[in-house]
Amino acid sequence: MKIVVFSGAGMSADSGIKTFRDSGGLWENYRIEDVATPEAFANNPQLVLDFYNMRVADLRKAKPNAAHLAIARLEEKYEVEVVTQNVDDLHERAGSSKVLHLHGELTKCRSTGDETDIYPMPEAGLMLGDLCKNGFQLRPHIVWFGELVPAMEEALKVVRSADLLLIVGTSLQVYPAAGLAFEAPQGAEVLLVDPGEMPAYMKATVTHIKEKAAIGVPKFVEERMGKI
Ligand code: APR
């Protein structure tokens, strides 16, 4: 049986990582057009680098929560693939072995001259003047608004191969990623773990576990795996 997990920022909320659209979320304090678009980086690269350096620093202080750990444990019994909108590495640090990042990774940076020229994010974060081996400025390895989502094709294949799709902590507001929630094959079981309201159009086909991820996901895993 193959379980695919499709996670969003709510997955990492219980690790202390801010979500985007909840109250106190990142987009409450920053405008997307100032820090998360190619134009923003062209206009004020230092502001963009500062924004991601702050998020990298937050991530280094965070730890995987019970939901990340429970998903990693599923691998003892099931074939599991994680498709995440998150740019943190908490799924990997929890032990998940197959994680596909749709929106990039905070722990990496890349050349502005060649998007395949990727490096680990420096401990101190990125500064203007940090250059790739060919002399181009380095940038966060993040998919900004308005940029293509290179992993989308692969993600569609993964979700379409699921016997069970577990959606965790996403407002399903950002496409094309959000469309994955509707791509599970006919007959696959689809569940959503989110303390917020489930969109009405999902009520007929999706089982809603109306809990925080750190509570709802371990509960789901215990049911499917036996006592944790
Ligand atoms: N456990 C589970 N879900 C939670 C929790 C929690 N503790 N706290 C909040 N949530 C839910 C919210 O109810 C909401 O549905 O997590 C979701 C957070 O939604 P967003 O902040 O919009 O995050 P996300 O859906 O991942 O955003 C998608 O938008 O800004 C871009 O690239 C960014 O990947 C991100 C994308």
Coordinates of N, CA, C and O and ligand atoms in Angstrom, one line a residue, residues 7-15 18-22 25-27 32 36 55 84-87 103 142-143 145 168-174 177 192-197 211-215, ligand 1:
S7 N 2.2 18.0 2.2 CA 2.2 18.9 3.4 C 2.4 20.3 3.0 O 3.0 20.7 2.0
G8 N 1.9 21.2 3.9 CA 2.0 22.6 3.8 C 2.5 23.1 5.2 O 2.9 22.4 6.1
A9 N 2.5 24.5 5.3 CA 3.1 25.1 6.4 C 2.6 24.7 7.8 O 3.3 24.7 8.8
G10 N 1.3 24.2 7.8 CA 0.7 23.8 9.0 C 1.5 22.6 9.6 O 1.5 22.3 10.8
M11 N 2.1 21.8 8.7 CA 2.9 20.6 9.1 C 4.0 21.0 10.1 O 4.3 20.4 11.0
S12 N 4.6 22.2 9.9 CA 5.7 22.7 10.7 C 5.4 23.7 11.7 O 6.2 24.1 12.5
A13 N 4.1 24.0 11.8 CA 3.6 25.1 12.7 C 4.0 24.6 14.2 O 4.4 25.4 15.0
D14 N 3.8 23.3 14.4 CA 4.0 22.8 15.8 C 5.5 22.6 16.1 O 5.9 22.2 17.2
S15 N 6.3 23.0 15.1 CA 7.8 23.1 15.3 C 8.2 24.5 15.5 O 9.4 24.8 15.6
K18 N 6.7 29.7 11.4 CA 5.5 30.4 11.1 C 4.8 29.9 9.8 O 5.5 29.5 8.9
T19 N 3.5 29.9 9.8 CA 2.8 29.6 8.5 C 2.7 31.0 7.8 O 3.4 31.9 8.1
F20 N 2.0 31.0 6.7 CA 1.9 32.2 5.8 C 0.7 33.0 6.0 O 0.7 34.2 6.1
R21 N -0.5 32.3 6.1 CA -1.8 33.0 6.0 C -2.6 32.9 7.3 O -3.7 33.4 7.3
D22 N -2.0 32.3 8.4 CA -2.7 32.3 9.6 C -2.4 33.7 10.3 O -1.5 34.4 9.8
G25 N 1.0 35.1 10.6 CA 1.8 34.4 9.6 C 2.7 35.4 8.9 O 2.7 36.6 9.0
L26 N 3.6 34.8 8.1 CA 4.7 35.6 7.4 C 4.1 36.7 6.5 O 4.6 37.8 6.5
W27 N 3.0 36.4 5.8 CA 2.5 37.4 4.9 C 1.7 38.5 5.6 O 1.2 39.4 5.0
I32 N 4.5 39.9 -0.2 CA 5.1 38.9 -1.1 C 5.9 39.6 -2.1 O 7.1 39.2 -2.4
A36 N 9.4 37.9 -2.1 CA 9.3 36.5 -2.6 C 9.0 36.5 -4.1 O 8.2 35.7 -4.6
R55 N 14.7 33.4 8.0 CA 13.9 32.1 8.0 C 14.9 30.9 8.2 O 14.5 29.9 8.9
T84 N 6.1 18.0 -0.5 CA 5.8 19.2 0.4 C 6.0 20.5 -0.2 O 6.8 20.7 -1.2
Q85 N 5.1 21.4 0.2 CA 5.2 22.8 -0.2 C 6.2 23.6 0.7 O 6.6 24.7 0.4
N86 N 6.7 22.9 1.7 CA 7.5 23.5 2.7 C 9.0 23.5 2.3 O 9.4 22.6 1.5
V87 N 9.7 24.6 2.7 CA 11.1 24.7 2.3 C 12.0 24.3 3.5 O 13.2 24.4 3.3
H103 N 8.5 23.9 -3.6 CA 8.8 25.3 -3.6 C 10.3 25.6 -3.2 O 10.6 26.7 -2.8
I142 N 14.8 28.8 -3.7 CA 13.4 28.9 -3.4 C 12.7 29.2 -4.7 O 13.2 30.0 -5.5
V143 N 11.5 28.6 -4.9 CA 10.6 29.0 -6.0 C 9.8 30.2 -5.6 O 9.0 30.1 -4.7
F145 N 7.2 33.5 -6.2 CA 5.9 33.7 -6.9 C 6.3 34.1 -8.3 O 7.1 35.0 -8.5
V168 N -1.7 17.5 4.8 CA -1.5 18.1 6.2 C -1.2 19.5 6.1 O -0.2 19.9 5.5
G169 N -2.0 20.4 6.8 CA -1.7 21.8 7.1 C -1.4 22.6 5.9 O -0.4 23.3 5.8
T170 N -2.4 22.7 4.9 CA -2.2 23.6 3.8 C -3.5 24.3 3.5 O -4.6 23.7 3.6
S171 N -3.5 25.6 3.2 CA -4.7 26.3 2.9 C -5.2 26.1 1.5 O -6.2 26.6 1.1
L172 N -4.4 25.4 0.7 CA -4.7 25.1 -0.7 C -5.0 26.3 -1.5 O -6.0 26.4 -2.3
Q173 N -4.2 27.4 -1.2 CA -4.5 28.7 -1.9 C -3.5 28.9 -3.1 O -3.7 29.8 -3.8
V174 N -2.4 28.1 -3.1 CA -1.3 28.5 -4.0 C -1.2 27.4 -5.1 O -0.9 26.2 -4.8
A177 N 0.6 24.0 -6.9 CA 0.8 23.0 -5.9 C -0.6 22.5 -5.3 O -0.9 21.3 -5.2
L192 N -7.5 14.8 5.3 CA -6.9 16.2 5.6 C -6.8 16.4 7.1 O -7.7 16.2 7.8
V193 N -5.5 16.7 7.5 CA -5.3 17.0 8.9 C -5.1 18.5 9.0 O -4.1 19.0 8.4
D194 N -6.0 19.2 9.6 CA -5.9 20.7 9.6 C -6.9 21.1 10.7 O -8.1 20.7 10.6
P195 N -6.5 22.0 11.6 CA -7.5 22.5 12.7 C -8.5 23.5 12.1 O -9.5 23.7 12.7
G196 N -8.1 24.0 10.9 CA -9.0 24.9 10.3 C -10.2 24.3 9.6 O -10.3 23.0 9.5
E197 N -11.1 25.1 9.0 CA -12.3 24.6 8.3 C -11.8 23.9 7.0 O -10.9 24.4 6.3
E211 N -7.6 18.5 13.6 CA -6.7 18.6 14.7 C -5.4 19.3 14.2 O -5.1 19.3 13.0
K212 N -4.6 19.8 15.1 CA -3.2 20.2 14.8 C -2.5 19.0 14.3 O -2.7 17.9 14.7
A213 N -1.5 19.2 13.4 CA -0.7 18.1 12.9 C -0.1 17.2 13.9 O -0.1 16.0 13.9
A214 N 0.5 17.9 15.0 CA 1.2 17.1 16.0 C 0.3 16.2 16.8 O 0.8 15.3 17.4
I215 N -1.0 16.4 16.7 CA -2.0 15.6 17.4 C -2.6 14.6 16.4 O -2.6 13.4 16.5
Ligands
APR1 N1 -1.3 21.8 12.3 C1 -1.9 21.6 11.1 N2 -2.3 22.6 10.3 C2 -2.2 23.9 10.7 C3 -1.6 24.2 12.0 C4 -1.2 23.1 12.8 N3 -0.7 23.3 14.0 N4 -1.7 25.5 12.2 C5 -2.2 26.0 11.0 N5 -2.5 25.1 10.2 C6 -3.1 25.1 8.8 C7 -4.0 26.3 8.6 O1 -5.3 26.1 9.0 C8 -3.9 26.5 7.1 O2 -4.8 25.6 6.4 O3 -2.0 25.2 7.9 C9 -2.4 26.0 6.8 C10 -1.5 27.1 6.5 O4 -1.8 27.7 5.3 P1 -0.7 28.7 4.6 O5 -0.2 29.6 5.7 O6 -1.4 29.3 3.4 O7 0.4 27.7 4.2 P2 0.5 26.8 2.8 O8 -0.8 26.3 2.5 O9 1.6 25.9 3.0 O10 1.0 27.9 1.7 C11 1.3 27.4 0.5 O11 2.1 29.6 -0.2 O12 3.3 31.4 0.4 C12 3.3 30.3 -0.3 O13 5.2 29.1 -1.0 C13 4.4 29.4 0.1 O14 4.4 27.0 0.2 C14 3.7 28.2 0.6 C15 2.4 28.2 -0.2

